Short mmCIF file of C-alpha atoms and ligand atoms in Angstrom, two decimals:
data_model
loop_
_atom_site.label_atom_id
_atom_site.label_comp_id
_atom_site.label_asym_id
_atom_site.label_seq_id
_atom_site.Cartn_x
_atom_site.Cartn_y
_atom_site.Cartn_z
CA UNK A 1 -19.41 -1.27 -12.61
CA UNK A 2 -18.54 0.58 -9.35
CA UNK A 3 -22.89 0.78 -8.46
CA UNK A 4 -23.68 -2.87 -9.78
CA UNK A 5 -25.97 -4.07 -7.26
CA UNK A 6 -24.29 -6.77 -4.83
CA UNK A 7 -26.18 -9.89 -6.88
CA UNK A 8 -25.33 -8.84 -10.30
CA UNK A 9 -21.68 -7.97 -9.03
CA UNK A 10 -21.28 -11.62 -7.31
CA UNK A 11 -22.73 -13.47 -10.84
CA UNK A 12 -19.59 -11.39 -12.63
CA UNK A 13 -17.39 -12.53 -9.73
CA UNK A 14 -18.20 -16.28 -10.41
CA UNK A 15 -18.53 -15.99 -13.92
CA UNK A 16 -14.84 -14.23 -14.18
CA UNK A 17 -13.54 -16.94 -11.35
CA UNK A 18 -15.06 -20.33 -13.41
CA UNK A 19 -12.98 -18.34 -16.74
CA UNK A 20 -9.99 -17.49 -14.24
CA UNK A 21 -9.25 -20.80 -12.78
CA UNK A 22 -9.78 -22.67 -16.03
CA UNK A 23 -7.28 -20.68 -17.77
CA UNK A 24 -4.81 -20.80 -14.90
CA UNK A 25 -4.95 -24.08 -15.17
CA UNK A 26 -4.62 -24.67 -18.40
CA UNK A 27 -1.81 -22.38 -19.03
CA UNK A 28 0.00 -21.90 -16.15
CA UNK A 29 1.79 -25.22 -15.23
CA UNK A 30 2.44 -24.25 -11.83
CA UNK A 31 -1.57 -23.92 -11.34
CA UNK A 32 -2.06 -27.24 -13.00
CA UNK A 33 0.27 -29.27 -10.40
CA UNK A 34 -0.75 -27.31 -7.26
CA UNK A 35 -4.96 -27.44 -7.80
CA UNK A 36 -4.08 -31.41 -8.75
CA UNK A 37 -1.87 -31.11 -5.57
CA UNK A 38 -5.07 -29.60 -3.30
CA UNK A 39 -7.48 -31.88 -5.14
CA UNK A 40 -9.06 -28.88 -6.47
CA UNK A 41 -11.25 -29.32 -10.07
CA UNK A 42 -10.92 -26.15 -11.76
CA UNK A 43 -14.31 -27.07 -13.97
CA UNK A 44 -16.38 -27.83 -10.87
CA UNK A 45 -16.64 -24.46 -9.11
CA UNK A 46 -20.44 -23.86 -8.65
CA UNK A 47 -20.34 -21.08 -6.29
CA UNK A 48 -18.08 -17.70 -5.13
CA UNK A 49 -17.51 -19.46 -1.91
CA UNK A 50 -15.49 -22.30 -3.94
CA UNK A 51 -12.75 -20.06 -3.85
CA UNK A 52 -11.65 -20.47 -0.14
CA UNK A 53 -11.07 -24.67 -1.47
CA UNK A 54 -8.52 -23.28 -4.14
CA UNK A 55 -4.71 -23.40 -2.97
CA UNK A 56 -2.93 -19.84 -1.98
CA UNK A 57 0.06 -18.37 -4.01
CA UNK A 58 2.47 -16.83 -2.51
CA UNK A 59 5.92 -14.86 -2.62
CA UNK A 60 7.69 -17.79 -2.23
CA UNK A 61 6.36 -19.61 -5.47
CA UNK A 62 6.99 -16.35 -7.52
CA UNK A 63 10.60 -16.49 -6.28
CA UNK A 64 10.80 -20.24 -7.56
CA UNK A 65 9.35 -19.62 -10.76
CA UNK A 66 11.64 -16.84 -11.04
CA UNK A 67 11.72 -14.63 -13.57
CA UNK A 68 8.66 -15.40 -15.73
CA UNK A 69 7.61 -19.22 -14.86
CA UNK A 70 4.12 -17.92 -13.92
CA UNK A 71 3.42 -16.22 -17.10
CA UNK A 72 -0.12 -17.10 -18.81
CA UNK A 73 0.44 -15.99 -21.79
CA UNK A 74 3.82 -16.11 -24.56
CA UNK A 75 6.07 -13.12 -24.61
CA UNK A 76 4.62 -12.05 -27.76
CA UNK A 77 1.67 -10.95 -26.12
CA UNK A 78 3.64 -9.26 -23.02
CA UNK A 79 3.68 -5.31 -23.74
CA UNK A 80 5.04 -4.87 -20.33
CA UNK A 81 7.29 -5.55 -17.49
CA UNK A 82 7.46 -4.28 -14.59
CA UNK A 83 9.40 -5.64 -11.03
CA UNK A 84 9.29 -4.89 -7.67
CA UNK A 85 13.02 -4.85 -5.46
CA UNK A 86 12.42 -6.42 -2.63
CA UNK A 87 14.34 -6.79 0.42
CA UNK A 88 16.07 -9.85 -0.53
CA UNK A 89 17.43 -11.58 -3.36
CA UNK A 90 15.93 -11.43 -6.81
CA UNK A 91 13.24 -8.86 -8.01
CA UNK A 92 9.51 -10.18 -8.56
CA UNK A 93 9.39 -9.80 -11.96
CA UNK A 94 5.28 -8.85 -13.19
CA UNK A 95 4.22 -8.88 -16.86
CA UNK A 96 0.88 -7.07 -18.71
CA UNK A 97 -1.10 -7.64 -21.94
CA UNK A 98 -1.90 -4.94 -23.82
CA UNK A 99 -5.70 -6.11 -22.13
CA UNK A 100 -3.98 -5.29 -18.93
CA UNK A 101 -2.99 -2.66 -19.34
CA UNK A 102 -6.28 -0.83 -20.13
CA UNK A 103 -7.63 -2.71 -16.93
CA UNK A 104 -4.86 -1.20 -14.93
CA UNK A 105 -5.28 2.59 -16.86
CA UNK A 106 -9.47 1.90 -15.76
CA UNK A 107 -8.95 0.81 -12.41
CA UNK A 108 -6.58 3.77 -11.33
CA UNK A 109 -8.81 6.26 -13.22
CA UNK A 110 -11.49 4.87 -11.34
CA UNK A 111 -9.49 5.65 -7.69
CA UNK A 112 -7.98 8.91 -8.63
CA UNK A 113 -11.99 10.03 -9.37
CA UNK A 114 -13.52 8.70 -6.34
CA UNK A 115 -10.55 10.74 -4.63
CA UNK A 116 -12.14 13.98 -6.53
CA UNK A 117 -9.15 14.45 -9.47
CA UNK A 118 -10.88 14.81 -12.43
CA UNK A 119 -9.55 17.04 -16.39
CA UNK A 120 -9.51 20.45 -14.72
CA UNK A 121 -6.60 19.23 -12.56
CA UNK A 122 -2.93 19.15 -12.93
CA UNK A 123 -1.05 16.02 -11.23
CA UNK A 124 2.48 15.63 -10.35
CA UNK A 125 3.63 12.08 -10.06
CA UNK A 126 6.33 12.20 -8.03
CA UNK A 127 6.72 8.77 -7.41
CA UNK A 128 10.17 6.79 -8.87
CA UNK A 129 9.56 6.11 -12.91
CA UNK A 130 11.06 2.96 -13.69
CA UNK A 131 10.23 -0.63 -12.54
CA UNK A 132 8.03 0.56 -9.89
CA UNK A 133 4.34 0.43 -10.83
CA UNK A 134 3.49 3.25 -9.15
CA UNK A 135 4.42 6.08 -11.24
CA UNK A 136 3.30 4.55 -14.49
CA UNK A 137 0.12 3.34 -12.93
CA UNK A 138 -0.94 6.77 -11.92
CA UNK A 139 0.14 8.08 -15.26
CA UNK A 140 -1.76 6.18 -17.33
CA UNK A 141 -4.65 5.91 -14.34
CA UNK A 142 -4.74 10.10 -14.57
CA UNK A 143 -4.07 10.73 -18.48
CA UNK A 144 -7.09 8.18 -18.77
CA UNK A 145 -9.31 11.28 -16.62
CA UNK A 146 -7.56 13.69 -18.71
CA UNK A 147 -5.83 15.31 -16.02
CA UNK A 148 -2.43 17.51 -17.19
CA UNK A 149 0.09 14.95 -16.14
CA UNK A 150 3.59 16.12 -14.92
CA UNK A 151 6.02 13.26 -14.85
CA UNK A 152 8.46 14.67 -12.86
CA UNK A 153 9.38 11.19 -10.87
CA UNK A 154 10.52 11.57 -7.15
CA UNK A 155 14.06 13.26 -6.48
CA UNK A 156 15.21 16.14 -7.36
CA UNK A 157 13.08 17.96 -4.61
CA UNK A 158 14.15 21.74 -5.37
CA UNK A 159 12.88 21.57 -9.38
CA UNK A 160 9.93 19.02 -7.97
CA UNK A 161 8.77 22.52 -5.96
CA UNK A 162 9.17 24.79 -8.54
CA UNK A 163 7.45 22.71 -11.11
CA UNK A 164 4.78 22.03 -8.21
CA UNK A 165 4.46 26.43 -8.12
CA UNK A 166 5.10 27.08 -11.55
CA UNK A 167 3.18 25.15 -13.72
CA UNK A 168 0.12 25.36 -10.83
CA UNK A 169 -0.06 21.85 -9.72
CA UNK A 170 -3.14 21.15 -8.06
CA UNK A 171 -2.83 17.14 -7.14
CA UNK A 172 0.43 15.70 -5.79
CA UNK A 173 0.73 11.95 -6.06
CA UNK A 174 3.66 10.18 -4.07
CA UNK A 175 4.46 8.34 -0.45
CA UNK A 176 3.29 9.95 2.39
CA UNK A 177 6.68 10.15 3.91
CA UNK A 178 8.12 11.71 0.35
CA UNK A 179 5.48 14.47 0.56
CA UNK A 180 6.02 15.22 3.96
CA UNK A 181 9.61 15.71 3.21
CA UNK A 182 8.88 18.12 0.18
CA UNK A 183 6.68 19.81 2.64
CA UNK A 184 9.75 20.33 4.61
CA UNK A 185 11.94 21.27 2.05
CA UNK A 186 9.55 23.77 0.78
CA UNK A 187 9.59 25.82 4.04
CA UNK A 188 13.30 25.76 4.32
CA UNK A 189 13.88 27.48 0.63
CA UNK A 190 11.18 30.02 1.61
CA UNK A 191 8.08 29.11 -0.14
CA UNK A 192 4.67 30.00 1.61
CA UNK A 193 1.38 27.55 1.07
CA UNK A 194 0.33 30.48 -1.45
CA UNK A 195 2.77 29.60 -3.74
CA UNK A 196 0.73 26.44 -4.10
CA UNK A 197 -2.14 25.28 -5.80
CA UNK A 198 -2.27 21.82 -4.37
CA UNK A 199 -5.37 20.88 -3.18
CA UNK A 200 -5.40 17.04 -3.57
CA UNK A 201 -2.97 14.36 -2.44
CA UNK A 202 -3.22 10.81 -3.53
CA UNK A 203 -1.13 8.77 -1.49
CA UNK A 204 0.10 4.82 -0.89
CA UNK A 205 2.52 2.28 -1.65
CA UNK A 206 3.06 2.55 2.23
CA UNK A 207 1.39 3.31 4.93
CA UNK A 208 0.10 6.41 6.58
CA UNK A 209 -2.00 6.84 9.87
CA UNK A 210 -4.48 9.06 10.66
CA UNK A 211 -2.97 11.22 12.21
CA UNK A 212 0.35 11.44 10.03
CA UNK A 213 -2.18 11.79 7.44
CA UNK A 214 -3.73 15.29 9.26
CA UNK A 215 -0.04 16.03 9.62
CA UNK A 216 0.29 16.15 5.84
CA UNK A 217 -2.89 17.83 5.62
CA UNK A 218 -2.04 20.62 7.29
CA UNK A 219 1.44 21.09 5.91
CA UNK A 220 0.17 21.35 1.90
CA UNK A 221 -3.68 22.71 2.39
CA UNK A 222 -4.83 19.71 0.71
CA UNK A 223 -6.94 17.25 0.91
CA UNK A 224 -5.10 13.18 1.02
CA UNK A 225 -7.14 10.02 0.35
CA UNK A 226 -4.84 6.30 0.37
CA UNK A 227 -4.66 4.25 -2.18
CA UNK A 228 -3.86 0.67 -2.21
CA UNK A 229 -1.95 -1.90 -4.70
CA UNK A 230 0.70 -4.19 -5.30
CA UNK A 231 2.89 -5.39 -8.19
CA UNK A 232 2.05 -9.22 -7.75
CA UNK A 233 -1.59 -7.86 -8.41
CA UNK A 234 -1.19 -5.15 -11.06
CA UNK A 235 0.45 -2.02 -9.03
CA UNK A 236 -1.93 0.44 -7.75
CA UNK A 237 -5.18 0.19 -8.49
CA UNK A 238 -6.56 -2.94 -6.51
CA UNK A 239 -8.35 -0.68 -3.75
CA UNK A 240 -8.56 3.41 -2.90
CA UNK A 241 -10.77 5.66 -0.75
CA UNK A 242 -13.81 7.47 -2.18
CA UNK A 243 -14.18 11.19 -0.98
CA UNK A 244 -15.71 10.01 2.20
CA UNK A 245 -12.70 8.06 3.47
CA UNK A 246 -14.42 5.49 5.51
CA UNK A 247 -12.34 2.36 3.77
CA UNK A 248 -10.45 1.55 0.81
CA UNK A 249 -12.84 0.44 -1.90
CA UNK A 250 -12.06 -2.52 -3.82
CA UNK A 251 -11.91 -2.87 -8.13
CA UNK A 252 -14.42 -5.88 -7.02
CA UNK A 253 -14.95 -6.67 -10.71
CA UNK A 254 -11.25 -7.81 -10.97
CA UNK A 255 -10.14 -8.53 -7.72
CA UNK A 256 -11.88 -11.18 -5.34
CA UNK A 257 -10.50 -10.18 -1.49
CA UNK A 258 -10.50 -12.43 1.25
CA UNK A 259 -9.36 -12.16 4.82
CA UNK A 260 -7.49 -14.97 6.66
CA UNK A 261 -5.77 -16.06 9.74
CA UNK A 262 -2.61 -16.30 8.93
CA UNK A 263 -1.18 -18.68 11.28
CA UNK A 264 -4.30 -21.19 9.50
CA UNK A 265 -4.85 -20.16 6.59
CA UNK A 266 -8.66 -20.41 7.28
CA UNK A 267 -10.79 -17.51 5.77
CA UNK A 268 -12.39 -15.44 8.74
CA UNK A 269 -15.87 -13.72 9.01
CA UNK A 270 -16.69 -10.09 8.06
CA UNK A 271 -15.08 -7.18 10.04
CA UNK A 272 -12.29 -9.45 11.62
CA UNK A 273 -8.82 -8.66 11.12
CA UNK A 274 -6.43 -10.68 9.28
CA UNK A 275 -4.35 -11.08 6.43
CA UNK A 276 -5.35 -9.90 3.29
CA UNK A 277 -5.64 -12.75 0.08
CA UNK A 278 -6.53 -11.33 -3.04
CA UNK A 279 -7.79 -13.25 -6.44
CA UNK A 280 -7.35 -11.74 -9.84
CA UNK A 281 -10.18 -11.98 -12.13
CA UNK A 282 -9.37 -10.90 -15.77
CA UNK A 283 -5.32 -10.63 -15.25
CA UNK A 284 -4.17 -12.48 -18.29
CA UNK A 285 -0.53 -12.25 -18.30
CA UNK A 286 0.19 -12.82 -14.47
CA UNK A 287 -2.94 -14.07 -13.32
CA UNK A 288 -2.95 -14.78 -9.62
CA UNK A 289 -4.88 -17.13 -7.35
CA UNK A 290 -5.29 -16.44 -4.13
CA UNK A 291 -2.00 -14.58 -3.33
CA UNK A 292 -1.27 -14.14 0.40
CA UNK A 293 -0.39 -10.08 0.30
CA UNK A 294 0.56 -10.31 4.46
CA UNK A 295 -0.87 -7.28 4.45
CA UNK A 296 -3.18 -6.97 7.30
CA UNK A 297 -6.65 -5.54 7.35
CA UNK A 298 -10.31 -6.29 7.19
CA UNK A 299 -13.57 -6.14 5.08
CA UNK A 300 -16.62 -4.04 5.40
CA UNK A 301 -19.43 -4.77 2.60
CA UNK A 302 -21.91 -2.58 4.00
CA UNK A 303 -22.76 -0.30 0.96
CA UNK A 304 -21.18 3.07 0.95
CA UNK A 305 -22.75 6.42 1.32
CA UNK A 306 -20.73 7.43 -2.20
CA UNK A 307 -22.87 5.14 -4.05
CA UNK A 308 -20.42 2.11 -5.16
CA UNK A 309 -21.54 -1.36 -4.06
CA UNK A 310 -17.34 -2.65 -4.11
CA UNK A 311 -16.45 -3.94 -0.25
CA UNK A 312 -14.33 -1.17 1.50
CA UNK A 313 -11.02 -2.44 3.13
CA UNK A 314 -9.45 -0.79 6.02
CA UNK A 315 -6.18 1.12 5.95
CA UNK A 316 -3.72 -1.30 6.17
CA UNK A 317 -2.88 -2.00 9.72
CA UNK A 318 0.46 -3.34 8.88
CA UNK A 319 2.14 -6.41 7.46
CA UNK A 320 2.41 -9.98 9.01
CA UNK A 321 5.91 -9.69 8.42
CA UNK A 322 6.45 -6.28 9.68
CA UNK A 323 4.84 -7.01 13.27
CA UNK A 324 7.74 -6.26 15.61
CA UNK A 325 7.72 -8.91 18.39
CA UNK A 326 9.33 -7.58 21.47
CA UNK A 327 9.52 -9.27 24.55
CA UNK A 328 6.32 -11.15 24.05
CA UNK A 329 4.42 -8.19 22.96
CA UNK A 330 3.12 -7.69 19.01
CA UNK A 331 3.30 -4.35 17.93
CA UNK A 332 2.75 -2.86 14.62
CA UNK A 333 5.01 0.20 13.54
CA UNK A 334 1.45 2.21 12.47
CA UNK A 335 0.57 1.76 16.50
CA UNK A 336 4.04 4.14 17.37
CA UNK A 337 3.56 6.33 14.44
CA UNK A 338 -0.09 7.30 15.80
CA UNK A 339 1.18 7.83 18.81
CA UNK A 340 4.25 10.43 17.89
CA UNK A 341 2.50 11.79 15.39
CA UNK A 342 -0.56 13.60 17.81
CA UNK A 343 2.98 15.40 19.55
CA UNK A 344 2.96 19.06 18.34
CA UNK A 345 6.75 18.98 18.73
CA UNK A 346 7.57 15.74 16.37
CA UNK A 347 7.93 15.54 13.31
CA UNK A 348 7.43 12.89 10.79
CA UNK A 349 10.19 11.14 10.39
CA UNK A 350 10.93 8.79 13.19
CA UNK A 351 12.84 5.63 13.14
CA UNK A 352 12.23 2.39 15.11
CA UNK A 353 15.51 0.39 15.97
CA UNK A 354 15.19 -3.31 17.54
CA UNK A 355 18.19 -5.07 19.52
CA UNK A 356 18.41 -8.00 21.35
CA UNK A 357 20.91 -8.03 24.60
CA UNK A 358 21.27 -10.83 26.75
CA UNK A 359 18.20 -12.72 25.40
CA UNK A 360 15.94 -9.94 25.38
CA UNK A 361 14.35 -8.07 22.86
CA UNK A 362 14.11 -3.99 23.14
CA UNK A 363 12.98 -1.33 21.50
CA UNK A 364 13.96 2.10 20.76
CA UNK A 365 11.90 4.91 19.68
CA UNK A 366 14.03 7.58 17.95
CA UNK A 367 11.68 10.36 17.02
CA UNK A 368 12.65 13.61 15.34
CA UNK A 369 11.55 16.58 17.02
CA UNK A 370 9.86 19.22 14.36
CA UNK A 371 11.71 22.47 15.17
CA UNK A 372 14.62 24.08 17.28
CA UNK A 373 12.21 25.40 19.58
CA UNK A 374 13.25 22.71 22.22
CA UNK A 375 17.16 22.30 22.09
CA UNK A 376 18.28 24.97 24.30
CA UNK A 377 15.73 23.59 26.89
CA UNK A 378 16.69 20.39 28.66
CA UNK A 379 13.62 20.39 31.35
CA UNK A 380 11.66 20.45 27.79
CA UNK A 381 13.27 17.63 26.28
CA UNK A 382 13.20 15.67 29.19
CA UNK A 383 9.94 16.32 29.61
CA UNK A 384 8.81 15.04 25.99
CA UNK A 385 10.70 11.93 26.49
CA UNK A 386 8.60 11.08 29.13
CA UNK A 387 5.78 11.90 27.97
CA UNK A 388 6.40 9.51 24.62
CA UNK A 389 7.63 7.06 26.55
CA UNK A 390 4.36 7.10 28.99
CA UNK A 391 1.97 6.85 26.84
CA UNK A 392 3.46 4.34 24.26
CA UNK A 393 3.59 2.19 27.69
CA UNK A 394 -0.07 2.94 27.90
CA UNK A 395 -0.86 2.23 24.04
CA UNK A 396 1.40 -1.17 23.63
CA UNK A 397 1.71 -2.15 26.95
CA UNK A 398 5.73 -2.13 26.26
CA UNK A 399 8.95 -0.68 27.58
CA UNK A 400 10.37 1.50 25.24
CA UNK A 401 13.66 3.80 25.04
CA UNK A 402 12.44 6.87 23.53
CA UNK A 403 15.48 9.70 22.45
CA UNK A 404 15.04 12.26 20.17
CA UNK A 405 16.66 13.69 17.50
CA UNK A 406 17.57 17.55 16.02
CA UNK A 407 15.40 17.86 13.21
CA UNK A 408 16.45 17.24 9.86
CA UNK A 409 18.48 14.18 10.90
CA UNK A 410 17.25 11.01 10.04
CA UNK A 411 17.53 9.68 7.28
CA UNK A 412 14.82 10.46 4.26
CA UNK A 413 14.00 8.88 1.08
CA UNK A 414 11.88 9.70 -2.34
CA UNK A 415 9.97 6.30 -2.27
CA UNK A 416 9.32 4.47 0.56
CA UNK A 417 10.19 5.06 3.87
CA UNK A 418 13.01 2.76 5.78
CA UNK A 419 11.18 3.02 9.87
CA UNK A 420 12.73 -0.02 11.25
CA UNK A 421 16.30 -0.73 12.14
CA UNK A 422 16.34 -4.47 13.04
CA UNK A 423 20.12 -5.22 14.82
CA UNK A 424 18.73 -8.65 16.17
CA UNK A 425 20.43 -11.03 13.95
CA UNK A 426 18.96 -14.44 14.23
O1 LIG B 501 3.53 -0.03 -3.76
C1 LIG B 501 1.93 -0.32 -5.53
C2 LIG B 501 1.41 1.05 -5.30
C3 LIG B 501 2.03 2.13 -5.90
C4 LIG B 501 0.30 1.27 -4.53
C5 LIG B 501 1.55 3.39 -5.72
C6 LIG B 501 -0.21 2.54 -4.35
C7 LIG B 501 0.42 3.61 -4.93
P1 LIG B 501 4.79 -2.70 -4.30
O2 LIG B 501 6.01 -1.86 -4.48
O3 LIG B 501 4.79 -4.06 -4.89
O4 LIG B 501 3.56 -1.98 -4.95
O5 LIG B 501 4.50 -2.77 -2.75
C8 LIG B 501 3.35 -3.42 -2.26
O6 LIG B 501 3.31 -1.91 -0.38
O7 LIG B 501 2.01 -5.19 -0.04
C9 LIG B 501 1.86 -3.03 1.09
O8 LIG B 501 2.62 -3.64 2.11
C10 LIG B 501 2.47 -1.68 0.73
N1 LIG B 501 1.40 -0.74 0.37
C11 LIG B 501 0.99 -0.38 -0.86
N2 LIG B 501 0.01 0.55 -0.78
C12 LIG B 501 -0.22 0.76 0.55
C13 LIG B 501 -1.09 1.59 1.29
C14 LIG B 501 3.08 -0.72 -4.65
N3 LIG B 501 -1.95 2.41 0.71
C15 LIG B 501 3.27 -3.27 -0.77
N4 LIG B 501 -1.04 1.50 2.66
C16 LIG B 501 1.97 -3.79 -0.22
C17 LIG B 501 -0.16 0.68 3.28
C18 LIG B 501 0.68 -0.07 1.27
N5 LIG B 501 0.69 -0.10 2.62
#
């Protein structure tokens, strides 16, 4: 599946899309009323490039069919639930077949190989068990390669390091921002990078830059590749790197990709940036058609030097909804972090706070410097600040407030990172 020439993968495409939007439509009364809605014949699609005529899904209409209104299939057939928190108001609530599920278990096995994991390795999920997709989605994903699993679930950081030495872990799977923090805690009670046996990382569920990414690197001895999913979709899964890290590639035999503008909605060429849309293909409890992910990035179909045919996408840039807009300026949060993070003396943990006085919008930059090497030294400090400051002027083209902090003092967390402060109001 992951080699199927491009031809023979687009005839599955169209074949699964022709079964996909039939059955949404049939099933899924929602479907029915929007594709009448859009004037879209579910029985009429001829060709792959039907799909940009069909309607989008988004957030939104999950809220309003809130908790299981887009279900395809009756609860007798749901094995599984899982739901995502979400910043606001009610969870998005995400339900599997037992068909699913092996779809899910396939597509993650299918990742965590291309990283390099295979049944000579031992793999600590360290990610929250629970709702969450991503710890049971690795779990079953790495059983499935017959890798030793260790559900040890995020927390608990002191017997999370011992396990790690003891039992010989050799692949860590959690954020980036969680294993950077283990990292840290790990030199504080003493242990050395011997201790260790780690020698693969597979990170996501947020992002990571290159350069946070060599960061991470360096602290464990390991190597990290990014993987890429949401729970509207199935939870991880939908995309990951191969060994050669040059794009995320895509399960294309269950997941149709598109990239849009967002502000129009209209699909845009190859290689241009844009918000990612994303078609299921063989989902039958939660199928989704076109969902908008507002997760930004782009498409690269040139075939990869690993071998598989799927499309690579890019790292994910950042989110439409994440774009901080400051005075006129649009700056993603990845854009800062690459920036701090090539800064010998700052650590990973930074925190951007937005406030708006008078009218106006700024920005400040709180970074967390690595070490006490710096404290007693004010012609240091002062020195860093300016330098941060100068060449995130250079990189956005924006006034920032940089101050730093003593390390260990912002805040951390076992799941996703919290970067942004937002004290605008509205
Ligand atoms: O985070 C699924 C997942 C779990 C993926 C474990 C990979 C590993 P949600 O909690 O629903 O699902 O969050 C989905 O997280 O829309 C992105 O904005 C962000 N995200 C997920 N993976 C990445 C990544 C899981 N590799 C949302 N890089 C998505 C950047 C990511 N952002």
């Amino acid at each position: 599946m992951e080699t199927l020439p491009r031809p023979q993968l687009e005839r599955l495409q169209l074949e699964r899309l022709q079964r996909m939007a039939v059955y949404c439509y049939e099933r899924v009364p929602f479907y029915h009323e929007k594709f009448d809605q859009a004037g879209f014949d579910p029985y009429k699609i001829k060709a792959l490039s039907d799909l940009q005529y069909m309607p989008f899904t988004t957030k939104e209409d999950i809220r309003d069919h809130y908790p299981t209104g887009l279900f395809a299939v009756d609860r007798r057939q749901v094995v599984r639930i899982h739901a995502s928190s979400g910043t606001t108001g009610k969870p998005t609530v995400v339900g599997y077949t037992r068909n699913d599920l092996d779809v899910w278990s396939e597509c993650v096995a299918r990742l965590c190989v291309a990283a390099g994991a295979s049944d000579e390795d031992t793999a600590q999920i360290c990610f929250g068990y629970g709702l969450f997709t991503g710890a049971l989605g690795l779990h079953y994903g790495l059983e499935r390669v017959g890798a030793t699993v260790i559900p040890s679930s995020s927390g608990n950081t002191e017997k999370q390091l011992m396990l790690m030495k003891d039992l010989g872990t050799t692949t860590v799977i959690s954020t980036p921002s969680y294993a950077l923090y283990m990292a840290e805690e790990a030199q504080r009670l003493g242990y050395r990078k011997e201790d260790f046996q780690l020698r693969l990382g597979l990170f996501g569920s947020e992002g990571c830059t290159p350069e946070m990414r060599a960061k991470l690197e360096e602290a464990w001895g390991l190597f990290a590749t990014d993987n890429y999913g949401m729970s509207e979709l199935m939870g991880p899964g939908v995309s990951g790197e191969c060994h050669l890290r040059c794009g995320l590639h895509v399960a294309e035999d269950h997941f149709i990709p598109e990239i849009i503008d967002p502000a129009t909605g209209r699909r845009l060429e190859e290689g241009q940036e844009g918000e990612l849309v994303v078609t299921t293909l063989t989902k039958e409890a939660f199928p989704m058609i076109r969902y908008r992910t507002k997760d930004i990035s782009r498409l690269d179909f040139q075939p990869c030097d690993c071998g598989r045919t799927h499309v690579r996408m890019e790292k994910i840039i950042g989110r439409t909804d994440d774009m901080l807009k400051i005075r006129g300026v649009n700056v993603f949060p990845s854009q800062i972090e690459s920036v701090l993070m090539t800064m010998p003396q700052v650590g990973g943990h930074y925190l951007l706070i937005l406030r708006r006085e008078r009218f106006t919008d700024s920005l400040e930059v709180k970074v967390e410097l690595v070490d006490n090497t710096l404290l007693e030294n004010y012609g240091a400090l002062e020195a860093l600040t300016h330098r941060i400051h100068d060449k995130l002027k250079s990189v956005l083209g924006l006034e920032t407030t940089v101050t730093l902090a003593d390390p260990q003092t912002l805040e951390r967390t076992a799941g996703k990172a919290k970067r942004i402060l937002d004290l605008r109001g509205n």
